[in-house]
Short mmCIF file of C-alpha atoms in Angstrom, two decimals:
data_model
loop_
_atom_site.label_atom_id
_atom_site.label_comp_id
_atom_site.label_asym_id
_atom_site.label_seq_id
_atom_site.Cartn_x
_atom_site.Cartn_y
_atom_site.Cartn_z
CA UNK A 1 79.49 126.96 129.30
CA UNK A 2 82.25 125.17 127.67
CA UNK A 3 84.71 123.32 130.13
CA UNK A 4 88.43 124.50 130.30
CA UNK A 5 90.83 122.06 128.88
CA UNK A 6 92.89 120.27 131.45
CA UNK A 7 96.55 121.35 131.21
CA UNK A 8 98.75 119.00 128.95
CA UNK A 9 101.38 119.55 131.64
CA UNK A 10 99.30 117.60 134.45
CA UNK A 11 101.42 115.39 136.12
CA UNK A 12 101.34 112.67 139.09
CA UNK A 13 103.74 113.37 142.09
CA UNK A 14 105.35 109.86 142.58
CA UNK A 15 107.73 110.31 145.37
CA UNK A 16 111.59 110.43 145.13
CA UNK A 17 111.27 113.68 143.18
CA UNK A 18 109.67 111.95 140.16
CA UNK A 19 106.84 113.52 138.42
CA UNK A 20 104.97 111.31 136.19
CA UNK A 21 103.61 113.10 133.09
CA UNK A 22 100.16 112.03 131.93
CA UNK A 23 99.57 110.94 128.41
CA UNK A 24 97.70 113.18 126.17
CA UNK A 25 93.86 112.74 127.30
CA UNK A 26 90.77 114.03 125.57
CA UNK A 27 90.05 116.28 128.54
CA UNK A 28 93.26 118.12 127.62
CA UNK A 29 92.03 118.90 123.97
CA UNK A 30 90.28 122.17 123.28
CA UNK A 31 86.47 121.51 122.80
CA UNK A 32 85.70 121.67 118.93
CA UNK A 33 83.10 120.52 116.79
CA UNK A 34 83.32 116.66 116.23
CA UNK A 35 83.79 117.08 112.64
CA UNK A 36 86.91 118.65 113.17
CA UNK A 37 88.39 115.93 115.06
CA UNK A 38 90.09 113.22 113.21
CA UNK A 39 91.61 109.92 114.55
CA UNK A 40 95.24 110.24 115.45
CA UNK A 41 97.54 108.11 113.13
CA UNK A 42 100.69 106.36 114.21
CA UNK A 43 103.69 105.25 112.51
CA UNK A 44 106.43 102.72 113.39
CA UNK A 45 109.52 102.12 111.16
CA UNK A 46 111.52 99.01 112.13
CA UNK A 47 114.94 99.39 110.55
CA UNK A 48 116.98 96.06 110.59
CA UNK A 49 120.69 95.74 109.34
CA UNK A 50 122.34 93.17 107.09
CA UNK A 51 119.06 91.85 105.64
CA UNK A 52 117.22 88.88 107.04
CA UNK A 53 117.81 86.09 104.25
CA UNK A 54 115.40 87.34 101.76
CA UNK A 55 114.89 83.99 100.33
CA UNK A 56 112.93 82.57 103.05
CA UNK A 57 110.88 85.86 103.37
CA UNK A 58 108.72 86.23 100.10
CA UNK A 59 105.64 84.35 99.83
CA UNK A 60 105.65 81.95 96.77
CA UNK A 61 103.86 83.09 93.71
CA UNK A 62 100.60 81.39 92.74
CA UNK A 63 101.36 77.80 91.95
CA UNK A 64 105.11 78.19 92.43
CA UNK A 65 107.29 75.85 94.64
CA UNK A 66 108.00 77.58 98.06
CA UNK A 67 111.77 78.34 98.59
CA UNK A 68 113.42 75.43 100.48
CA UNK A 69 116.42 76.82 102.40
CA UNK A 70 117.92 73.30 102.91
CA UNK A 71 118.06 72.44 99.41
CA UNK A 72 117.80 75.64 97.22
CA UNK A 73 120.94 77.85 96.66
CA UNK A 74 120.71 81.53 97.72
CA UNK A 75 121.23 83.91 94.93
CA UNK A 76 122.07 87.63 94.88
CA UNK A 77 118.55 88.95 94.48
CA UNK A 78 116.15 85.97 94.54
CA UNK A 79 112.60 86.65 93.65
CA UNK A 80 109.22 85.11 94.36
CA UNK A 81 108.90 86.11 90.57
CA UNK A 82 109.77 88.71 88.03
CA UNK A 83 106.75 90.60 86.83
CA UNK A 84 104.15 92.85 88.77
CA UNK A 85 102.02 91.03 91.23
CA UNK A 86 99.01 91.95 93.34
CA UNK A 87 97.96 88.73 95.13
CA UNK A 88 95.52 88.78 97.96
CA UNK A 89 95.59 85.07 98.17
CA UNK A 90 99.03 84.69 99.28
CA UNK A 91 100.07 82.12 101.71
CA UNK A 92 102.65 83.08 104.45
CA UNK A 93 106.16 81.64 103.90
CA UNK A 94 106.90 78.63 106.42
CA UNK A 95 109.26 80.79 108.32
CA UNK A 96 106.42 83.19 109.29
CA UNK A 97 103.58 80.80 110.09
CA UNK A 98 103.53 82.41 113.40
CA UNK A 99 102.01 85.61 111.86
CA UNK A 100 99.13 83.71 110.61
CA UNK A 101 96.45 85.33 112.98
CA UNK A 102 97.66 88.68 111.50
CA UNK A 103 97.77 87.54 107.83
CA UNK A 104 94.81 89.83 106.82
CA UNK A 105 96.75 92.90 108.37
CA UNK A 106 100.01 92.46 106.31
CA UNK A 107 101.27 93.66 102.94
CA UNK A 108 104.52 92.14 101.60
CA UNK A 109 106.03 94.57 99.19
CA UNK A 110 108.58 93.11 96.78
CA UNK A 111 110.74 94.75 94.15
CA UNK A 112 111.76 98.16 95.87
CA UNK A 113 115.37 99.36 95.85
CA UNK A 114 117.16 101.10 98.86
CA UNK A 115 118.73 104.41 97.56
CA UNK A 116 122.09 103.39 98.42
CA UNK A 117 124.08 100.16 98.73
CA UNK A 118 126.42 98.29 100.78
CA UNK A 119 126.72 99.15 104.40
CA UNK A 120 125.93 102.92 103.93
CA UNK A 121 122.45 101.86 102.90
CA UNK A 122 121.66 101.45 106.44
CA UNK A 123 121.83 105.26 107.00
CA UNK A 124 119.76 105.95 103.87
CA UNK A 125 116.96 103.46 104.71
CA UNK A 126 114.65 106.31 105.78
CA UNK A 127 116.16 109.30 103.84
CA UNK A 128 115.82 108.34 100.23
CA UNK A 129 119.18 109.65 99.57
CA UNK A 130 122.32 108.05 97.95
CA UNK A 131 124.68 107.73 100.87
CA UNK A 132 125.03 110.06 103.75
CA UNK A 133 127.99 111.83 102.39
CA UNK A 134 126.31 112.64 99.11
CA UNK A 135 123.08 113.66 100.67
CA UNK A 136 121.79 117.20 100.22
CA UNK A 137 122.12 119.69 103.31
CA UNK A 138 118.37 119.53 103.76
CA UNK A 139 118.37 115.68 104.24
CA UNK A 140 115.75 114.42 106.70
CA UNK A 141 114.34 110.95 107.46
CA UNK A 142 110.82 110.41 106.49
CA UNK A 143 109.74 109.54 110.28
CA UNK A 144 111.21 113.02 111.33
CA UNK A 145 109.43 114.69 108.42
CA UNK A 146 106.17 113.17 109.38
CA UNK A 147 106.86 113.86 113.07
CA UNK A 148 107.14 117.74 112.33
CA UNK A 149 103.66 117.51 110.81
CA UNK A 150 101.85 115.31 113.25
CA UNK A 151 103.86 115.48 116.65
CA UNK A 152 102.83 118.84 118.13
CA UNK A 153 100.13 117.45 120.23
CA UNK A 154 102.06 114.71 121.83
CA UNK A 155 104.71 114.72 124.58
CA UNK A 156 107.37 113.39 122.04
CA UNK A 157 107.36 114.43 118.59
CA UNK A 158 108.78 111.00 117.78
CA UNK A 159 110.74 108.30 119.59
CA UNK A 160 113.91 106.40 118.71
CA UNK A 161 114.33 103.01 120.65
CA UNK A 162 116.74 100.20 119.98
CA UNK A 163 118.57 97.10 120.98
CA UNK A 164 122.21 96.96 120.73
CA UNK A 165 122.00 99.89 118.02
CA UNK A 166 125.54 101.24 119.26
CA UNK A 167 125.45 105.04 118.55
CA UNK A 168 124.58 107.50 116.03
CA UNK A 169 127.14 107.29 113.08
CA UNK A 170 126.31 106.39 109.66
CA UNK A 171 126.11 102.64 110.31
CA UNK A 172 124.09 102.94 113.47
CA UNK A 173 121.43 105.65 113.19
CA UNK A 174 118.37 105.32 110.89
CA UNK A 175 116.49 108.50 111.89
CA UNK A 176 118.00 111.93 111.07
CA UNK A 177 116.81 115.38 111.68
CA UNK A 178 119.47 116.66 109.21
CA UNK A 179 122.54 115.66 107.30
CA UNK A 180 124.60 116.19 110.28
CA UNK A 181 122.18 115.57 113.16
CA UNK A 182 121.14 112.03 113.89
CA UNK A 183 118.37 111.05 116.28
CA UNK A 184 119.82 108.23 117.95
CA UNK A 185 117.84 105.19 119.36
CA UNK A 186 117.79 104.74 123.14
CA UNK A 187 118.99 101.21 123.88
CA UNK A 188 119.08 101.26 127.57
CA UNK A 189 115.71 100.32 129.24
CA UNK A 190 116.51 102.19 132.33
CA UNK A 191 117.22 105.47 130.17
CA UNK A 192 114.11 104.93 128.17
CA UNK A 193 111.93 104.32 131.22
CA UNK A 194 113.24 107.70 132.86
CA UNK A 195 112.62 109.59 129.51
CA UNK A 196 109.05 108.41 129.11
CA UNK A 197 107.69 108.27 132.45
CA UNK A 198 109.88 110.50 134.82
CA UNK A 199 109.93 114.33 134.54
CA UNK A 200 113.22 115.82 133.95
CA UNK A 201 113.22 117.46 137.41
CA UNK A 202 112.95 114.01 139.08
CA UNK A 203 115.88 112.28 140.95
CA UNK A 204 116.70 109.13 139.18
CA UNK A 205 119.35 107.92 141.55
CA UNK A 206 116.83 108.17 144.58
CA UNK A 207 114.19 106.53 142.36
CA UNK A 208 116.54 103.65 141.82
CA UNK A 209 117.03 103.46 145.54
CA UNK A 210 113.46 103.22 146.23
CA UNK A 211 113.18 100.29 143.73
CA UNK A 212 116.15 98.70 145.30
CA UNK A 213 114.02 98.70 148.61
CA UNK A 214 110.95 97.12 146.69
CA UNK A 215 108.93 100.44 147.11
CA UNK A 216 107.46 101.51 143.82
CA UNK A 217 107.76 105.15 142.85
CA UNK A 218 104.11 104.92 141.65
CA UNK A 219 102.40 104.29 145.10
CA UNK A 220 102.64 107.94 146.00
CA UNK A 221 100.82 108.94 142.70
CA UNK A 222 97.73 106.29 143.01
CA UNK A 223 95.64 108.42 145.36
CA UNK A 224 96.14 111.51 143.06
CA UNK A 225 95.24 109.25 139.96
CA UNK A 226 91.99 108.04 141.83
CA UNK A 227 91.12 111.82 142.50
CA UNK A 228 91.73 112.73 138.99
CA UNK A 229 89.82 109.84 137.36
CA UNK A 230 86.65 111.25 139.13
CA UNK A 231 86.89 114.18 136.89
CA UNK A 232 87.38 112.07 133.70
CA UNK A 233 85.30 110.52 131.11
CA UNK A 234 85.33 106.98 130.51
CA UNK A 235 87.81 106.83 127.75
CA UNK A 236 90.23 109.11 129.71
CA UNK A 237 89.67 106.84 132.80
CA UNK A 238 90.71 103.88 130.80
CA UNK A 239 93.62 105.46 129.29
CA UNK A 240 94.92 106.49 132.56
CA UNK A 241 94.11 102.98 134.13
CA UNK A 242 96.05 101.46 131.17
CA UNK A 243 98.90 103.81 131.57
CA UNK A 244 99.33 103.15 135.22
CA UNK A 245 98.99 99.42 135.06
CA UNK A 246 101.54 99.25 132.17
CA UNK A 247 103.97 101.61 134.10
CA UNK A 248 103.88 99.29 136.88
CA UNK A 249 104.49 96.24 135.05
CA UNK A 250 107.46 97.80 133.17
CA UNK A 251 108.79 98.98 136.55
CA UNK A 252 108.45 95.44 138.16
CA UNK A 253 110.48 93.91 135.33
CA UNK A 254 113.26 96.54 135.54
CA UNK A 255 113.38 95.50 139.26
CA UNK A 256 113.61 92.03 138.27
CA UNK A 257 116.58 92.70 135.85
CA UNK A 258 118.45 95.43 137.30
CA UNK A 259 121.60 94.62 135.36
CA UNK A 260 119.82 95.77 132.21
CA UNK A 261 119.36 99.26 133.50
CA UNK A 262 120.46 100.30 137.02
CA UNK A 263 123.69 98.52 136.73
CA UNK A 264 126.00 97.92 133.68
CA UNK A 265 126.10 94.37 132.41
CA UNK A 266 129.04 92.04 133.01
CA UNK A 267 131.85 92.25 130.33
CA UNK A 268 131.02 89.62 127.86
CA UNK A 269 133.54 86.88 126.81
CA UNK A 270 134.95 88.19 123.62
CA UNK A 271 136.02 84.68 122.57
CA UNK A 272 134.56 81.46 121.59
CA UNK A 273 134.76 78.80 124.10
CA UNK A 274 135.10 76.30 121.56
CA UNK A 275 137.13 77.70 118.71
CA UNK A 276 138.99 80.63 120.57
CA UNK A 277 137.89 83.08 117.81
CA UNK A 278 136.85 86.66 118.72
CA UNK A 279 133.13 86.94 118.80
CA UNK A 280 133.05 90.52 118.03
CA UNK A 281 135.19 93.57 118.50
CA UNK A 282 134.78 95.37 121.85
CA UNK A 283 134.19 98.79 120.42
CA UNK A 284 131.98 97.45 117.42
CA UNK A 285 128.78 96.43 119.36
CA UNK A 286 127.61 97.29 122.83
CA UNK A 287 127.06 94.05 124.61
CA UNK A 288 123.83 93.39 126.51
CA UNK A 289 123.68 90.22 128.72
CA UNK A 290 120.25 89.11 127.86
CA UNK A 291 118.95 90.72 124.51
CA UNK A 292 115.43 88.68 124.63
CA UNK A 293 114.80 90.42 128.05
CA UNK A 294 115.88 93.84 126.81
CA UNK A 295 113.93 93.49 123.53
CA UNK A 296 110.70 92.78 125.42
CA UNK A 297 111.34 95.74 127.83
CA UNK A 298 111.79 98.06 124.83
CA UNK A 299 108.92 96.78 122.70
CA UNK A 300 106.70 97.05 125.68
CA UNK A 301 107.56 100.62 126.31
CA UNK A 302 107.32 101.62 122.76
CA UNK A 303 103.80 100.04 122.58
CA UNK A 304 102.58 101.87 125.80
CA UNK A 305 103.98 105.25 124.54
CA UNK A 306 102.12 104.77 121.48
CA UNK A 307 98.88 103.51 123.27
CA UNK A 308 99.03 106.39 125.61
CA UNK A 309 99.58 109.02 122.77
CA UNK A 310 102.86 110.03 124.11
CA UNK A 311 104.14 110.07 120.50
CA UNK A 312 102.62 109.03 117.09
CA UNK A 313 106.05 108.46 115.24
CA UNK A 314 108.58 106.01 116.13
CA UNK A 315 111.64 104.20 114.83
CA UNK A 316 112.96 101.06 116.21
CA UNK A 317 116.32 99.74 115.63
CA UNK A 318 117.56 96.25 116.31
CA UNK A 319 121.40 96.03 115.90
CA UNK A 320 123.85 98.12 113.88
CA UNK A 321 125.14 97.80 110.32
CA UNK A 322 128.09 95.49 109.91
CA UNK A 323 128.03 94.37 113.49
CA UNK A 324 129.39 90.73 114.38
CA UNK A 325 126.96 90.16 117.29
CA UNK A 326 125.94 86.36 118.19
CA UNK A 327 122.73 84.90 119.26
CA UNK A 328 123.30 82.35 122.03
CA UNK A 329 119.66 82.32 122.99
CA UNK A 330 119.07 80.81 119.51
CA UNK A 331 121.78 78.10 120.03
CA UNK A 332 124.25 80.27 117.91
CA UNK A 333 127.07 81.34 120.41
CA UNK A 334 129.72 81.32 117.68
CA UNK A 335 127.58 82.26 114.65
CA UNK A 336 128.53 86.07 113.84
CA UNK A 337 125.99 88.19 112.27
CA UNK A 338 127.99 90.00 109.75
CA UNK A 339 130.54 87.35 108.83
CA UNK A 340 127.83 84.63 108.53
CA UNK A 341 125.74 86.80 106.24
CA UNK A 342 128.59 86.41 103.59
CA UNK A 343 127.34 83.25 102.04
CA UNK A 344 126.27 83.13 98.56
CA UNK A 345 126.23 80.11 96.17
CA UNK A 346 124.40 79.26 93.16
CA UNK A 347 126.31 75.95 92.74
CA UNK A 348 124.19 73.07 93.99
CA UNK A 349 127.13 70.85 94.47
CA UNK A 350 128.85 73.15 96.78
CA UNK A 351 125.47 74.19 98.64
CA UNK A 352 125.95 71.57 101.28
CA UNK A 353 128.90 73.38 102.77
CA UNK A 354 126.77 76.59 103.40
CA UNK A 355 123.95 74.98 105.15
CA UNK A 356 125.18 75.78 108.66
CA UNK A 357 125.15 79.46 107.70
CA UNK A 358 121.73 79.26 105.98
CA UNK A 359 120.36 77.54 109.20
CA UNK A 360 121.65 80.28 111.43
CA UNK A 361 120.59 82.96 108.96
CA UNK A 362 117.13 81.55 108.85
CA UNK A 363 117.04 81.32 112.61
CA UNK A 364 118.00 84.95 113.01
CA UNK A 365 115.39 86.16 110.54
CA UNK A 366 112.77 84.18 112.20
CA UNK A 367 113.50 85.66 115.56
CA UNK A 368 113.81 89.07 114.44
CA UNK A 369 110.35 89.05 112.71
CA UNK A 370 108.65 87.14 115.78
CA UNK A 371 109.73 90.35 117.61
CA UNK A 372 108.12 92.54 115.10
CA UNK A 373 105.21 90.28 115.61
CA UNK A 374 105.19 90.56 119.18
CA UNK A 375 104.94 94.39 118.81
CA UNK A 376 101.92 93.89 116.56
CA UNK A 377 100.41 91.78 119.16
CA UNK A 378 101.27 94.12 122.04
CA UNK A 379 99.72 97.12 120.20
CA UNK A 380 96.38 95.12 119.44
CA UNK A 381 96.21 94.03 123.22
CA UNK A 382 96.43 97.70 124.35
CA UNK A 383 93.91 98.84 121.68
CA UNK A 384 96.35 100.76 119.74
CA UNK A 385 96.57 98.64 116.35
CA UNK A 386 93.91 100.50 114.62
CA UNK A 387 94.99 103.58 112.77
CA UNK A 388 98.58 102.42 113.13
CA UNK A 389 101.09 101.48 110.28
CA UNK A 390 104.02 99.31 111.17
CA UNK A 391 106.82 98.80 108.45
CA UNK A 392 109.70 96.22 108.68
CA UNK A 393 112.56 97.51 106.39
CA UNK A 394 116.09 96.05 105.83
CA UNK A 395 118.82 97.97 104.50
CA UNK A 396 120.06 95.41 102.04
CA UNK A 397 118.75 92.25 100.15
CA UNK A 398 121.54 90.15 101.02
CA UNK A 399 124.38 91.17 103.40
CA UNK A 400 127.02 89.07 101.68
CA UNK A 401 126.43 90.56 98.26
CA UNK A 402 126.19 94.04 99.52
CA UNK A 403 123.32 94.76 97.26
CA UNK A 404 120.24 96.76 98.33
CA UNK A 405 117.98 95.71 95.46
CA UNK A 406 114.61 94.29 96.21
CA UNK A 407 114.91 94.75 99.98
CA UNK A 408 112.69 92.77 102.13
CA UNK A 409 109.62 95.05 103.31
CA UNK A 410 106.59 93.98 105.57
CA UNK A 411 103.92 96.42 106.42
CA UNK A 412 101.36 95.70 109.14
CA UNK A 413 98.21 97.92 109.57
CA UNK A 414 96.00 99.75 107.46
CA UNK A 415 96.43 103.17 109.02
CA UNK A 416 92.69 103.80 109.60
CA UNK A 417 91.70 102.07 106.10
CA UNK A 418 94.09 104.06 104.12
CA UNK A 419 96.27 101.03 103.01
CA UNK A 420 94.89 97.86 101.49
CA UNK A 421 96.30 95.05 103.52
CA UNK A 422 96.14 91.10 103.14
CA UNK A 423 98.13 91.38 100.03
CA UNK A 424 101.62 90.37 98.37
CA UNK A 425 102.48 93.17 96.04
CA UNK A 426 105.41 92.85 93.60
CA UNK A 427 106.82 95.60 91.58
CA UNK A 428 108.62 94.67 88.31
CA UNK A 429 112.14 94.07 88.86
CA UNK A 430 115.10 92.64 86.67
CA UNK A 431 115.82 89.33 87.98
CA UNK A 432 119.28 89.47 86.19
CA UNK A 433 120.73 92.24 88.22
CA UNK A 434 119.16 95.45 86.97
CA UNK A 435 117.64 98.01 89.30
CA UNK A 436 113.83 98.37 90.15
CA UNK A 437 111.30 100.67 88.71
CA UNK A 438 110.57 101.82 92.09
CA UNK A 439 112.64 102.74 95.42
CA UNK A 440 112.11 103.24 98.88
CA UNK A 441 111.40 106.82 98.20
CA UNK A 442 108.02 105.93 96.93
CA UNK A 443 107.20 103.65 99.98
CA UNK A 444 107.91 106.73 102.06
CA UNK A 445 105.68 109.02 100.11
CA UNK A 446 102.92 106.29 100.57
CA UNK A 447 103.76 106.05 104.30
CA UNK A 448 103.38 109.81 104.53
CA UNK A 449 100.04 109.55 102.88
CA UNK A 450 98.73 106.91 105.34
CA UNK A 451 99.58 109.49 107.99
CA UNK A 452 97.94 112.37 106.41
CA UNK A 453 100.81 114.15 105.20
CA UNK A 454 100.92 114.98 101.49
CA UNK A 455 104.16 115.07 99.68
CA UNK A 456 104.96 115.30 96.00
CA UNK A 457 108.42 113.72 96.44
CA UNK A 458 111.11 112.55 98.94
CA UNK A 459 114.85 112.18 98.98
CA UNK A 460 116.71 112.07 95.61
CA UNK A 461 114.32 113.56 92.89
CA UNK A 462 115.40 111.08 90.35
CA UNK A 463 114.23 108.21 92.54
CA UNK A 464 111.11 109.60 93.77
CA UNK A 465 108.15 108.66 91.15
CA UNK A 466 105.16 109.11 93.41
CA UNK A 467 103.08 107.08 95.74
CA UNK A 468 102.67 103.30 95.38
CA UNK A 469 98.98 103.64 94.21
CA UNK A 470 98.65 99.74 94.54
CA UNK A 471 98.88 99.87 98.33
CA UNK A 472 96.36 102.61 98.71
CA UNK A 473 92.46 102.31 98.88
#
């Protein structure tokens, strides 16, 4: 006699009116022949504004001198080279040496253009359309299109998580359900925690009061969890243990930093203490007191959601387009993200005057990619990296030039063996300012293929030429 599947709505009552929805377990799946069961694929699209100083990003071509940010001027669209390249022997650029343990899991993709340019390109990074205003009525971002196909079995079809992403207008949202409906990223760890782990019928105010008294809302659920695990197989037991352990750790850190979620952060000082200049406009960017702490919380919860199969498609946004945030934790309290991106000089005699901007830009690029690296490590630690594809995308090549040609792209993970990793792939591109032969549209078709979704074209038809076959096995 075949067993009856456990209800997907199974929950643990955790006190304070909070109900914890369990991740999708094997025991919840209908019994069917093993050959009909495929491994779940996962996709994370990381969308970053204002580029990341592309010069220091690309691996050098074989035999070429690596870029030296201290002596080599920046150009509008610098390349590691011009012609097509498929190099499995690439060396990581100096800035990304910390990614060496994951080197064989990476693909640098060079030579692809965003479908739009200037700051409007941020909203089209995942849509493959030429500005939001000129997009067709049926516009949708690739993450949402894939989520429609693969998200039916999970608690969330897709998740949108962010840090200081500041809303859902065309310079703040990367994920789109339609031309008029953004899927804004949640940038408040407390709200994300409640959405992921607390049933909608719970009482968040009472849960906060319990946490303030250092009483975990999880305590009342542990006895139920032990009883439940007695009925589960080993894989499901491990998944429940992982879920509860990670849940408690995130809750502990929320307790330790209540200003990040339970209480609003203090209003930041809007002027530089040394120059008196305005750091950023009050209505332009939501200020968070401790960006590294919030970043770690958000990435940990995103990794948990993926590892526990609460979702298989996610978008992560750090920052909003054209913002002027600062980076005091990097020793850059007066360096403003947008303004400092406007440096470009091909005249070596004048280059030394730009070194302060270059130094700050490189530091920000390195920190952003170190956070992407942390997500890779977190997923590997949770046993969720296999069958996962993460893609780091920037909306422009160079924020100051406002150009979206040859944007930095880094893929991590092979999607269960679909992608050929450990390579630097370059598509032919006109070094003198012309457009690439390929666009983001084709990357998105390839990501869809890695997720088991077959598409003939995506976004603007004239920019969609087909999958990037060089990335596929």
